[in-house]
């Protein structure tokens, strides 16, 4: 087992990873920016190293400084968390070159799956259902328009190097398509230095469902069912659940089997997530594969009774998975609410500042993952999420009740937060009936604004 790990991240996920290390008797090295001197992850780690000024680019994204801290302090492994360096193939390569274990997949896997056209072609060849569309990149207007006519409108243009909604253009007719083609390419060139785009049939009113995977270094892969991630706004997830209320046992087995098939085709190792769109006829399609631990991993942990971060570390240390698919039995229902320093209901304006009062929820079935405390100052330099509440119960209805109760207990004073949004959503009839798709939150906020004006 790895004996000393550097955590190349900040915030709640850094705290989460340090906790896993503690339970495994692994020594921890935190890195921090000048703005994070007083952060909880700095206090919790055995060693803490300042790696740069407040700007992420110069600190948490500073490959050289982080690698220097790892080498200087004898790290045997580096856990990248999510965001930052977690999906940078170059960083995984640097780790390997320095004989440090990157706790994640290989650099080659990160690179392949980060290229959305390559990832899609690979998954299609492996037998994973993909969204009908171009075979690879589309390079000229003639083939673009011909293919769109064949697929039927609406269609969507996506950037190969994109993901998470960047560089996407919806087109309902030829005119919009030609315009979208050139603007998507220009946006992709500017954002990713790569103007490659591909074309897909647009799936209307889908759900966003993702399958959790774990693989060891010996070709064994299992899945931990799915998470429902449709409740998002501007590609920022707000509420996630495990299992999805839209997925039957049969569908779960089918999606899981396809996700494992795809992961095995690339000899995938460590934690990963396969994202699918689920249409109203229950067809599911591969969208992309995330090669990292994700924000919403705790809902899966609570339902499957497993610590995914400890598993990541154990597998990266070269241990065998040690269990099979039949050993993984879900139990109950978990919901996560992301607590952000922004009031979602009034246009999502970020609200950095000092938390004057913090009282955290607890009790049976409630998990609080956060780096925040009374007096903590939320910096404008980083992501606005400062906590996650995860509520588990034997069924969905009780999990919602428990979340509602937790949101009532929670007190955050001094900043604006997403708490009022969550309190209202937990009581919403459509949410309670699980009657929603990826369009729901935005429509709900729109309708709410209109009814406020009356
Ligand atoms: C789509 C789609 C409909 N049809 N592709 C958004 C993020 C990126 N991963 C892909 N996305 C979408 N791709 C086709 N062919 C709808 C979306 C989409 C979406 C997907 C998941 C969660 C929220 C979303 C919000 C808007 C659009």
Short mmCIF file of C-alpha atoms and ligand atoms in Angstrom, two decimals:
data_model
loop_
_atom_site.label_atom_id
_atom_site.label_comp_id
_atom_site.label_asym_id
_atom_site.label_seq_id
_atom_site.Cartn_x
_atom_site.Cartn_y
_atom_site.Cartn_z
CA UNK A 1 0.00 0.00 0.00
CA UNK A 2 1.13 3.55 -0.72
CA UNK A 3 2.56 5.10 2.45
CA UNK A 4 2.50 8.83 1.70
CA UNK A 5 0.14 10.65 -0.65
CA UNK A 6 0.07 14.23 -1.89
CA UNK A 7 -3.42 15.64 -2.44
CA UNK A 8 -3.31 17.94 -5.48
CA UNK A 9 -6.54 19.75 -4.71
CA UNK A 10 -8.37 22.00 -2.26
CA UNK A 11 -11.77 22.37 -0.63
CA UNK A 12 -14.14 19.60 0.34
CA UNK A 13 -12.56 16.96 -1.90
CA UNK A 14 -9.12 17.51 -0.35
CA UNK A 15 -10.71 16.97 3.09
CA UNK A 16 -12.53 13.90 1.75
CA UNK A 17 -9.28 12.36 0.45
CA UNK A 18 -7.34 13.14 3.66
CA UNK A 19 -10.07 11.36 5.65
CA UNK A 20 -9.71 8.26 3.46
CA UNK A 21 -5.91 8.34 3.91
CA UNK A 22 -6.27 8.60 7.70
CA UNK A 23 -8.43 5.48 7.76
CA UNK A 24 -5.79 3.68 5.71
CA UNK A 25 -2.90 4.94 7.90
CA UNK A 26 -1.40 6.79 4.96
CA UNK A 27 0.52 10.03 5.54
CA UNK A 28 -0.83 13.10 3.75
CA UNK A 29 0.74 16.10 2.08
CA UNK A 30 -1.60 19.02 1.35
CA UNK A 31 -0.83 21.73 -1.17
CA UNK A 32 -2.39 25.16 -0.91
CA UNK A 33 -2.46 28.60 -2.46
CA UNK A 34 -1.79 31.83 -0.56
CA UNK A 35 -5.58 32.37 -0.42
CA UNK A 36 -6.10 28.98 1.27
CA UNK A 37 -3.65 29.31 4.17
CA UNK A 38 -6.47 28.93 6.73
CA UNK A 39 -8.27 26.13 4.90
CA UNK A 40 -9.25 22.95 6.69
CA UNK A 41 -7.28 20.66 4.35
CA UNK A 42 -4.09 22.50 5.32
CA UNK A 43 -4.73 21.90 9.03
CA UNK A 44 -5.79 18.29 8.58
CA UNK A 45 -2.82 17.07 6.54
CA UNK A 46 0.44 15.85 8.10
CA UNK A 47 2.47 18.18 5.87
CA UNK A 48 1.30 21.29 3.99
CA UNK A 49 3.13 23.05 1.18
CA UNK A 50 2.28 26.42 -0.36
CA UNK A 51 2.46 26.06 -4.14
CA UNK A 52 1.64 29.56 -5.34
CA UNK A 53 -0.54 32.65 -5.19
CA UNK A 54 -4.35 32.71 -5.14
CA UNK A 55 -4.83 32.30 -8.88
CA UNK A 56 -5.54 28.62 -9.70
CA UNK A 57 -3.37 28.85 -12.79
CA UNK A 58 -0.34 29.66 -10.62
CA UNK A 59 -1.12 27.28 -7.73
CA UNK A 60 -3.47 24.28 -8.09
CA UNK A 61 -2.78 24.08 -11.83
CA UNK A 62 0.95 24.61 -11.44
CA UNK A 63 2.30 21.20 -12.48
CA UNK A 64 5.93 22.02 -11.74
CA UNK A 65 5.36 23.37 -8.23
CA UNK A 66 3.07 20.51 -7.26
CA UNK A 67 5.48 17.93 -8.62
CA UNK A 68 8.35 19.64 -6.77
CA UNK A 69 6.37 19.46 -3.51
CA UNK A 70 5.68 15.77 -4.10
CA UNK A 71 9.33 14.93 -4.79
CA UNK A 72 10.68 17.10 -1.95
CA UNK A 73 8.37 15.50 0.62
CA UNK A 74 8.64 11.92 -0.56
CA UNK A 75 5.12 11.35 -1.89
CA UNK A 76 4.62 7.82 -3.24
CA UNK A 77 1.30 8.72 -4.84
CA UNK A 78 -0.69 11.79 -5.89
CA UNK A 79 -4.48 12.00 -5.66
CA UNK A 80 -5.76 14.70 -8.05
CA UNK A 81 -9.39 14.85 -6.84
CA UNK A 82 -11.73 16.37 -9.47
CA UNK A 83 -11.11 19.38 -11.73
CA UNK A 84 -7.62 20.93 -11.74
CA UNK A 85 -5.03 18.30 -12.79
CA UNK A 86 -7.34 15.29 -12.58
CA UNK A 87 -7.83 14.93 -16.34
CA UNK A 88 -4.50 16.25 -17.58
CA UNK A 89 -2.67 13.42 -19.31
CA UNK A 90 0.58 15.39 -19.11
CA UNK A 91 0.39 15.43 -15.30
CA UNK A 92 -0.25 11.68 -15.13
CA UNK A 93 2.78 11.25 -17.40
CA UNK A 94 4.93 13.49 -15.17
CA UNK A 95 3.97 11.37 -12.16
CA UNK A 96 5.07 8.24 -13.96
CA UNK A 97 8.36 9.87 -14.99
CA UNK A 98 9.03 10.70 -11.32
CA UNK A 99 8.09 7.21 -10.16
CA UNK A 100 5.06 8.54 -8.29
CA UNK A 101 1.73 6.72 -8.63
CA UNK A 102 -0.99 8.88 -10.21
CA UNK A 103 -4.18 7.78 -8.42
CA UNK A 104 -6.34 7.47 -11.51
CA UNK A 105 -6.21 5.91 -14.96
CA UNK A 106 -3.17 5.94 -17.23
CA UNK A 107 -2.11 9.02 -19.23
CA UNK A 108 -3.08 7.18 -22.44
CA UNK A 109 -6.59 6.50 -21.12
CA UNK A 110 -7.05 10.12 -20.06
CA UNK A 111 -5.94 11.29 -23.49
CA UNK A 112 -8.09 8.85 -25.47
CA UNK A 113 -11.25 9.44 -23.43
CA UNK A 114 -10.66 13.21 -23.38
CA UNK A 115 -10.98 13.28 -27.16
CA UNK A 116 -14.76 12.95 -27.55
CA UNK A 117 -14.73 11.69 -31.16
CA UNK A 118 -12.08 9.06 -30.35
CA UNK A 119 -13.92 8.06 -27.18
CA UNK A 120 -17.18 7.70 -29.07
CA UNK A 121 -15.62 5.62 -31.86
CA UNK A 122 -13.93 3.38 -29.29
CA UNK A 123 -17.16 2.81 -27.35
CA UNK A 124 -19.16 2.18 -30.51
CA UNK A 125 -16.64 -0.44 -31.64
CA UNK A 126 -16.85 -2.05 -28.18
CA UNK A 127 -20.64 -2.44 -28.48
CA UNK A 128 -21.76 0.49 -26.29
CA UNK A 129 -24.77 2.29 -27.81
CA UNK A 130 -23.83 5.77 -29.05
CA UNK A 131 -25.94 8.70 -30.30
CA UNK A 132 -26.50 8.49 -34.08
CA UNK A 133 -24.21 10.96 -35.86
CA UNK A 134 -21.01 11.49 -37.81
CA UNK A 135 -18.27 8.88 -37.83
CA UNK A 136 -15.63 11.10 -36.29
CA UNK A 137 -14.88 14.68 -37.15
CA UNK A 138 -16.93 16.68 -39.70
CA UNK A 139 -14.63 18.86 -41.80
CA UNK A 140 -16.77 20.46 -44.50
CA UNK A 141 -20.20 22.01 -44.97
CA UNK A 142 -21.28 19.63 -47.72
CA UNK A 143 -20.89 16.44 -45.66
CA UNK A 144 -22.32 18.29 -42.62
CA UNK A 145 -25.56 19.22 -44.39
CA UNK A 146 -25.89 15.81 -46.09
CA UNK A 147 -25.55 14.00 -42.77
CA UNK A 148 -27.99 16.35 -40.99
CA UNK A 149 -30.59 15.66 -43.74
CA UNK A 150 -30.05 11.93 -43.23
CA UNK A 151 -30.31 12.15 -39.40
CA UNK A 152 -33.22 14.60 -39.49
CA UNK A 153 -33.31 17.87 -37.52
CA UNK A 154 -32.76 18.90 -34.78
CA UNK A 155 -29.05 18.07 -34.67
CA UNK A 156 -26.21 19.18 -32.42
CA UNK A 157 -22.63 20.18 -33.24
CA UNK A 158 -20.11 19.31 -30.52
CA UNK A 159 -16.42 20.12 -30.06
CA UNK A 160 -14.15 17.04 -29.99
CA UNK A 161 -12.03 18.56 -27.25
CA UNK A 162 -15.10 19.86 -25.39
CA UNK A 163 -17.25 18.23 -22.75
CA UNK A 164 -19.48 19.54 -20.03
CA UNK A 165 -21.41 21.64 -22.55
CA UNK A 166 -18.56 23.76 -23.93
CA UNK A 167 -18.48 24.26 -27.73
CA UNK A 168 -22.00 22.85 -28.38
CA UNK A 169 -24.52 24.24 -30.90
CA UNK A 170 -28.11 23.09 -31.41
CA UNK A 171 -29.52 23.43 -34.95
CA UNK A 172 -33.18 23.10 -35.97
CA UNK A 173 -32.58 23.74 -39.69
CA UNK A 174 -29.84 24.07 -42.32
CA UNK A 175 -29.30 27.77 -41.72
CA UNK A 176 -28.77 27.29 -37.97
CA UNK A 177 -26.51 24.32 -38.71
CA UNK A 178 -24.13 26.24 -40.96
CA UNK A 179 -23.99 29.06 -38.45
CA UNK A 180 -23.51 26.64 -35.52
CA UNK A 181 -20.77 24.78 -37.39
CA UNK A 182 -18.64 27.89 -37.79
CA UNK A 183 -19.30 29.32 -34.30
CA UNK A 184 -18.69 25.96 -32.56
CA UNK A 185 -15.41 25.59 -34.46
CA UNK A 186 -14.31 29.12 -33.59
CA UNK A 187 -15.24 28.64 -29.93
CA UNK A 188 -13.43 25.28 -29.78
CA UNK A 189 -10.33 26.74 -31.45
CA UNK A 190 -10.23 29.56 -28.91
CA UNK A 191 -11.04 27.43 -25.85
CA UNK A 192 -9.17 24.19 -26.61
CA UNK A 193 -6.79 25.14 -29.40
CA UNK A 194 -8.51 22.42 -31.45
CA UNK A 195 -11.34 23.21 -33.87
CA UNK A 196 -12.46 19.62 -34.54
CA UNK A 197 -16.25 19.14 -34.24
CA UNK A 198 -18.68 16.25 -34.77
CA UNK A 199 -22.40 16.01 -35.45
CA UNK A 200 -25.18 14.15 -33.60
CA UNK A 201 -28.91 13.77 -33.69
CA UNK A 202 -30.29 15.96 -30.88
CA UNK A 203 -32.02 13.90 -28.18
CA UNK A 204 -34.96 15.95 -26.87
CA UNK A 205 -35.85 16.00 -23.18
CA UNK A 206 -33.31 13.41 -21.99
CA UNK A 207 -32.24 12.43 -18.51
CA UNK A 208 -28.57 12.53 -17.60
CA UNK A 209 -27.63 9.20 -16.08
CA UNK A 210 -24.08 8.13 -15.23
CA UNK A 211 -22.62 4.76 -14.27
CA UNK A 212 -19.87 4.48 -11.62
CA UNK A 213 -17.00 2.17 -12.54
CA UNK A 214 -13.93 0.78 -10.79
CA UNK A 215 -11.15 -1.17 -12.45
CA UNK A 216 -7.95 -2.71 -11.11
CA UNK A 217 -4.59 -2.92 -12.89
CA UNK A 218 -5.33 -6.50 -14.00
CA UNK A 219 -8.34 -6.00 -16.28
CA UNK A 220 -11.12 -6.54 -13.72
CA UNK A 221 -13.93 -3.95 -13.92
CA UNK A 222 -17.19 -3.64 -11.98
CA UNK A 223 -19.98 -1.06 -11.94
CA UNK A 224 -21.81 0.50 -8.99
CA UNK A 225 -25.09 1.26 -10.70
CA UNK A 226 -26.11 4.71 -11.82
CA UNK A 227 -26.61 8.22 -10.54
CA UNK A 228 -29.42 10.51 -11.64
CA UNK A 229 -27.83 13.84 -12.58
CA UNK A 230 -30.59 15.60 -14.52
CA UNK A 231 -31.09 18.36 -11.95
CA UNK A 232 -28.60 20.89 -13.18
CA UNK A 233 -28.43 24.43 -14.40
CA UNK A 234 -26.00 25.69 -17.08
CA UNK A 235 -24.22 22.31 -16.86
CA UNK A 236 -23.71 22.76 -13.10
CA UNK A 237 -25.29 19.85 -11.24
CA UNK A 238 -27.28 20.84 -8.17
CA UNK A 239 -28.92 17.62 -6.92
CA UNK A 240 -27.89 14.00 -7.60
CA UNK A 241 -29.43 10.71 -6.58
CA UNK A 242 -28.54 7.03 -6.42
CA UNK A 243 -30.28 5.06 -7.79
CA UNK A 244 -32.06 6.97 -10.57
CA UNK A 245 -35.84 6.82 -10.02
CA UNK A 246 -36.12 6.33 -13.81
CA UNK A 247 -33.98 3.20 -14.00
CA UNK A 248 -35.42 -0.28 -13.45
CA UNK A 249 -33.37 -3.23 -12.27
CA UNK A 250 -33.23 -4.57 -15.84
CA UNK A 251 -32.13 -1.25 -17.29
CA UNK A 252 -29.48 -0.92 -14.56
CA UNK A 253 -28.07 -4.34 -15.38
CA UNK A 254 -28.08 -3.46 -19.09
CA UNK A 255 -26.44 -0.03 -18.71
CA UNK A 256 -23.95 -1.41 -16.21
CA UNK A 257 -23.02 -4.27 -18.52
CA UNK A 258 -22.46 -1.88 -21.44
CA UNK A 259 -20.42 0.51 -19.28
CA UNK A 260 -18.19 -2.35 -18.08
CA UNK A 261 -17.81 -3.56 -21.67
CA UNK A 262 -16.66 -0.08 -22.74
CA UNK A 263 -14.27 0.27 -19.82
CA UNK A 264 -12.75 -3.15 -20.49
CA UNK A 265 -12.24 -2.22 -24.15
CA UNK A 266 -9.76 0.47 -23.05
CA UNK A 267 -8.35 -1.69 -20.23
CA UNK A 268 -9.63 0.99 -17.86
CA UNK A 269 -8.15 1.25 -14.40
CA UNK A 270 -9.16 3.08 -11.20
CA UNK A 271 -12.40 5.09 -10.81
CA UNK A 272 -14.32 6.36 -13.81
CA UNK A 273 -17.83 7.38 -14.78
CA UNK A 274 -19.64 6.67 -18.02
CA UNK A 275 -22.18 9.39 -18.84
CA UNK A 276 -25.32 8.44 -20.73
CA UNK A 277 -28.35 10.23 -22.07
CA UNK A 278 -31.59 8.34 -21.42
CA UNK A 279 -34.41 9.25 -23.81
CA UNK A 280 -38.15 9.07 -23.16
CA UNK A 281 -38.32 5.59 -24.76
CA UNK A 282 -35.66 4.31 -22.30
CA UNK A 283 -32.95 4.15 -24.97
CA UNK A 284 -29.58 5.04 -23.51
CA UNK A 285 -26.59 6.44 -25.35
CA UNK A 286 -22.94 6.91 -24.38
CA UNK A 287 -21.99 10.58 -24.11
CA UNK A 288 -18.57 10.74 -22.53
CA UNK A 289 -16.40 9.06 -19.94
CA UNK A 290 -15.03 11.01 -16.99
CA UNK A 291 -11.65 9.72 -15.88
CA UNK A 292 -11.78 10.99 -12.29
CA UNK A 293 -13.64 10.69 -8.99
CA UNK A 294 -16.68 12.94 -9.22
CA UNK A 295 -18.30 15.47 -6.87
CA UNK A 296 -21.41 13.28 -6.51
CA UNK A 297 -19.59 10.01 -5.66
CA UNK A 298 -20.96 9.91 -2.07
CA UNK A 299 -24.51 8.97 -3.13
CA UNK A 300 -23.09 5.80 -4.69
CA UNK A 301 -20.98 5.14 -1.59
CA UNK A 302 -24.01 5.28 0.68
CA UNK A 303 -26.14 2.96 -1.45
CA UNK A 304 -23.39 0.43 -2.16
CA UNK A 305 -21.70 0.65 1.27
CA UNK A 306 -18.26 1.21 -0.19
CA UNK A 307 -15.61 3.92 0.13
CA UNK A 308 -14.73 4.80 -3.47
CA UNK A 309 -11.74 6.98 -2.53
CA UNK A 310 -10.21 4.25 -0.38
CA UNK A 311 -10.79 1.87 -3.30
CA UNK A 312 -9.02 4.29 -5.66
CA UNK A 313 -5.99 4.32 -3.37
CA UNK A 314 -6.03 0.56 -2.85
CA UNK A 315 -6.31 -0.14 -6.59
CA UNK A 316 -3.60 2.43 -7.45
CA UNK A 317 -1.37 0.60 -4.95
CA UNK A 318 -1.66 -2.43 -7.22
CA UNK A 319 -4.17 -4.51 -5.28
CA UNK A 320 -6.75 -6.74 -6.93
CA UNK A 321 -10.38 -5.60 -7.04
CA UNK A 322 -11.17 -8.68 -4.95
CA UNK A 323 -14.93 -8.83 -5.56
CA UNK A 324 -17.20 -9.40 -8.51
CA UNK A 325 -20.35 -7.79 -9.89
CA UNK A 326 -22.57 -10.24 -8.00
CA UNK A 327 -21.10 -9.00 -4.70
CA UNK A 328 -22.38 -5.46 -5.28
CA UNK A 329 -25.93 -5.09 -4.01
CA UNK A 330 -27.49 -1.63 -3.74
CA UNK A 331 -29.51 -0.79 -0.66
CA UNK A 332 -31.83 2.18 -0.16
CA UNK A 333 -31.69 5.61 -1.73
CA UNK A 334 -29.30 8.57 -1.37
CA UNK A 335 -29.67 12.23 -2.41
CA UNK A 336 -27.00 14.89 -2.54
CA UNK A 337 -27.59 18.65 -2.41
CA UNK A 338 -24.68 20.86 -3.40
CA UNK A 339 -24.35 23.86 -1.08
CA UNK A 340 -22.90 26.72 -3.14
CA UNK A 341 -22.11 30.29 -2.16
CA UNK A 342 -24.71 31.57 -4.61
CA UNK A 343 -28.44 32.16 -4.60
CA UNK A 344 -29.60 29.94 -7.47
CA UNK A 345 -33.10 31.41 -7.56
CA UNK A 346 -32.05 34.96 -8.43
CA UNK A 347 -29.72 34.43 -11.37
CA UNK A 348 -26.93 32.52 -9.63
CA UNK A 349 -24.75 35.43 -8.59
CA UNK A 350 -21.69 34.21 -6.69
CA UNK A 351 -21.56 35.44 -3.11
CA UNK A 352 -18.05 35.08 -1.68
CA UNK A 353 -17.42 36.33 1.85
CA UNK A 354 -17.19 35.29 5.48
CA UNK A 355 -19.42 32.61 6.96
CA UNK A 356 -20.54 34.29 10.19
CA UNK A 357 -22.56 31.34 11.48
CA UNK A 358 -22.43 27.68 10.48
CA UNK A 359 -24.52 25.00 12.09
CA UNK A 360 -24.26 21.68 10.27
CA UNK A 361 -26.94 18.98 10.05
CA UNK A 362 -26.38 15.51 11.45
CA UNK A 363 -28.24 12.53 12.78
CA UNK A 364 -29.23 9.23 11.30
CA UNK A 365 -28.42 8.77 7.60
CA UNK A 366 -26.93 12.23 7.07
CA UNK A 367 -23.45 12.94 5.74
CA UNK A 368 -21.83 16.40 5.61
CA UNK A 369 -18.77 16.79 3.35
CA UNK A 370 -17.18 20.23 3.63
CA UNK A 371 -14.07 22.25 4.31
CA UNK A 372 -16.06 25.16 5.74
CA UNK A 373 -16.38 26.27 9.38
CA UNK A 374 -17.65 29.33 11.27
CA UNK A 375 -15.41 32.25 10.33
CA UNK A 376 -14.31 30.61 7.06
CA UNK A 377 -13.95 33.07 4.19
CA UNK A 378 -15.14 31.85 0.79
CA UNK A 379 -12.69 33.13 -1.77
CA UNK A 380 -13.83 34.54 -5.12
CA UNK A 381 -10.92 32.72 -6.80
CA UNK A 382 -12.42 29.22 -6.73
CA UNK A 383 -15.58 27.22 -7.30
CA UNK A 384 -18.54 28.36 -5.20
CA UNK A 385 -19.38 24.90 -3.78
CA UNK A 386 -18.39 24.74 -0.10
CA UNK A 387 -20.38 21.75 1.18
CA UNK A 388 -22.48 18.74 0.21
CA UNK A 389 -25.27 17.19 2.23
CA UNK A 390 -25.95 13.56 1.46
CA UNK A 391 -29.04 11.93 2.94
CA UNK A 392 -29.61 8.17 2.86
CA UNK A 393 -32.80 6.27 3.73
CA UNK A 394 -34.41 2.91 2.85
CA UNK A 395 -36.45 4.52 0.04
CA UNK A 396 -36.61 7.73 -2.02
CA UNK A 397 -39.50 9.28 -0.14
CA UNK A 398 -37.78 8.89 3.21
CA UNK A 399 -34.49 10.16 1.74
CA UNK A 400 -36.29 13.32 0.57
CA UNK A 401 -37.87 13.75 4.04
CA UNK A 402 -34.47 13.31 5.64
CA UNK A 403 -32.88 15.84 3.26
CA UNK A 404 -35.64 18.31 3.99
CA UNK A 405 -35.06 17.86 7.72
CA UNK A 406 -31.28 18.33 7.23
CA UNK A 407 -31.81 21.51 5.21
CA UNK A 408 -33.99 22.83 8.02
CA UNK A 409 -31.25 22.15 10.59
CA UNK A 410 -28.54 23.75 8.46
CA UNK A 411 -27.74 27.40 9.26
CA UNK A 412 -25.35 29.43 7.11
CA UNK A 413 -25.18 33.17 7.83
CA UNK A 414 -23.09 35.88 6.17
CA UNK A 415 -23.29 34.75 2.56
CA UNK A 416 -26.01 33.87 0.06
CA UNK A 417 -26.33 30.18 -0.73
CA UNK A 418 -28.20 27.55 -2.72
CA UNK A 419 -29.97 26.39 0.48
CA UNK A 420 -33.29 28.21 -0.24
CA UNK A 421 -33.36 26.59 -3.69
CA UNK A 422 -32.90 23.10 -2.21
CA UNK A 423 -35.51 23.69 0.50
CA UNK A 424 -38.02 24.67 -2.14
CA UNK A 425 -37.08 21.85 -4.54
CA UNK A 426 -37.44 19.14 -1.86
CA UNK A 427 -41.08 20.18 -1.53
CA UNK A 428 -41.78 20.43 -5.26
CA UNK A 429 -44.40 18.00 -6.55
CA UNK A 430 -42.61 17.22 -9.80
CA UNK A 431 -39.37 16.57 -7.95
CA UNK A 432 -41.17 14.33 -5.48
CA UNK A 433 -42.78 12.42 -8.35
CA UNK A 434 -39.36 12.15 -10.08
CA UNK A 435 -41.01 13.72 -13.12
CA UNK A 436 -38.06 15.64 -14.59
CA UNK A 437 -35.45 15.79 -17.36
CA UNK A 438 -32.33 17.92 -17.89
CA UNK A 439 -34.52 20.93 -18.80
CA UNK A 440 -36.40 20.90 -15.50
CA UNK A 441 -34.42 23.25 -13.22
CA UNK A 442 -34.15 25.99 -15.82
CA UNK A 443 -37.88 25.78 -16.63
CA UNK A 444 -38.73 25.69 -12.93
CA UNK A 445 -36.67 28.82 -12.23
CA UNK A 446 -38.29 30.57 -15.20
CA UNK A 447 -41.82 29.73 -14.04
CA UNK A 448 -40.95 30.80 -10.51
CA UNK A 449 -39.73 34.19 -11.76
CA UNK A 450 -42.99 34.71 -13.67
CA UNK A 451 -45.17 33.80 -10.70
CA UNK A 452 -43.09 36.15 -8.48
CA UNK A 453 -43.88 39.06 -10.76
CA UNK A 454 -47.64 38.57 -10.50
C1 LIG B 1 -26.61 16.19 -26.03
C2 LIG B 1 -27.93 16.54 -25.71
C3 LIG B 1 -28.93 16.12 -26.57
N1 LIG B 1 -28.63 15.41 -27.68
N2 LIG B 1 -26.36 15.48 -27.14
C4 LIG B 1 -24.49 18.61 -22.46
C5 LIG B 1 -23.16 18.36 -21.81
C6 LIG B 1 -22.40 17.48 -22.73
N3 LIG B 1 -21.78 16.43 -21.99
C7 LIG B 1 -23.40 16.95 -23.69
N4 LIG B 1 -24.66 17.60 -23.42
C8 LIG B 1 -25.78 17.29 -24.13
N5 LIG B 1 -25.58 16.54 -25.25
C9 LIG B 1 -27.34 15.12 -27.94
N6 LIG B 1 -27.07 14.43 -29.06
C10 LIG B 1 -28.17 17.29 -24.55
C11 LIG B 1 -27.09 17.69 -23.76
C12 LIG B 1 -27.43 18.48 -22.61
C13 LIG B 1 -27.29 18.00 -21.31
C14 LIG B 1 -26.78 16.74 -21.06
C15 LIG B 1 -26.66 16.28 -19.78
C16 LIG B 1 -27.02 17.09 -18.71
C17 LIG B 1 -27.52 18.32 -18.94
C18 LIG B 1 -27.66 18.82 -20.23
C19 LIG B 1 -28.18 20.09 -20.45
C20 LIG B 1 -28.31 20.55 -21.72
C21 LIG B 1 -27.92 19.75 -22.80
#
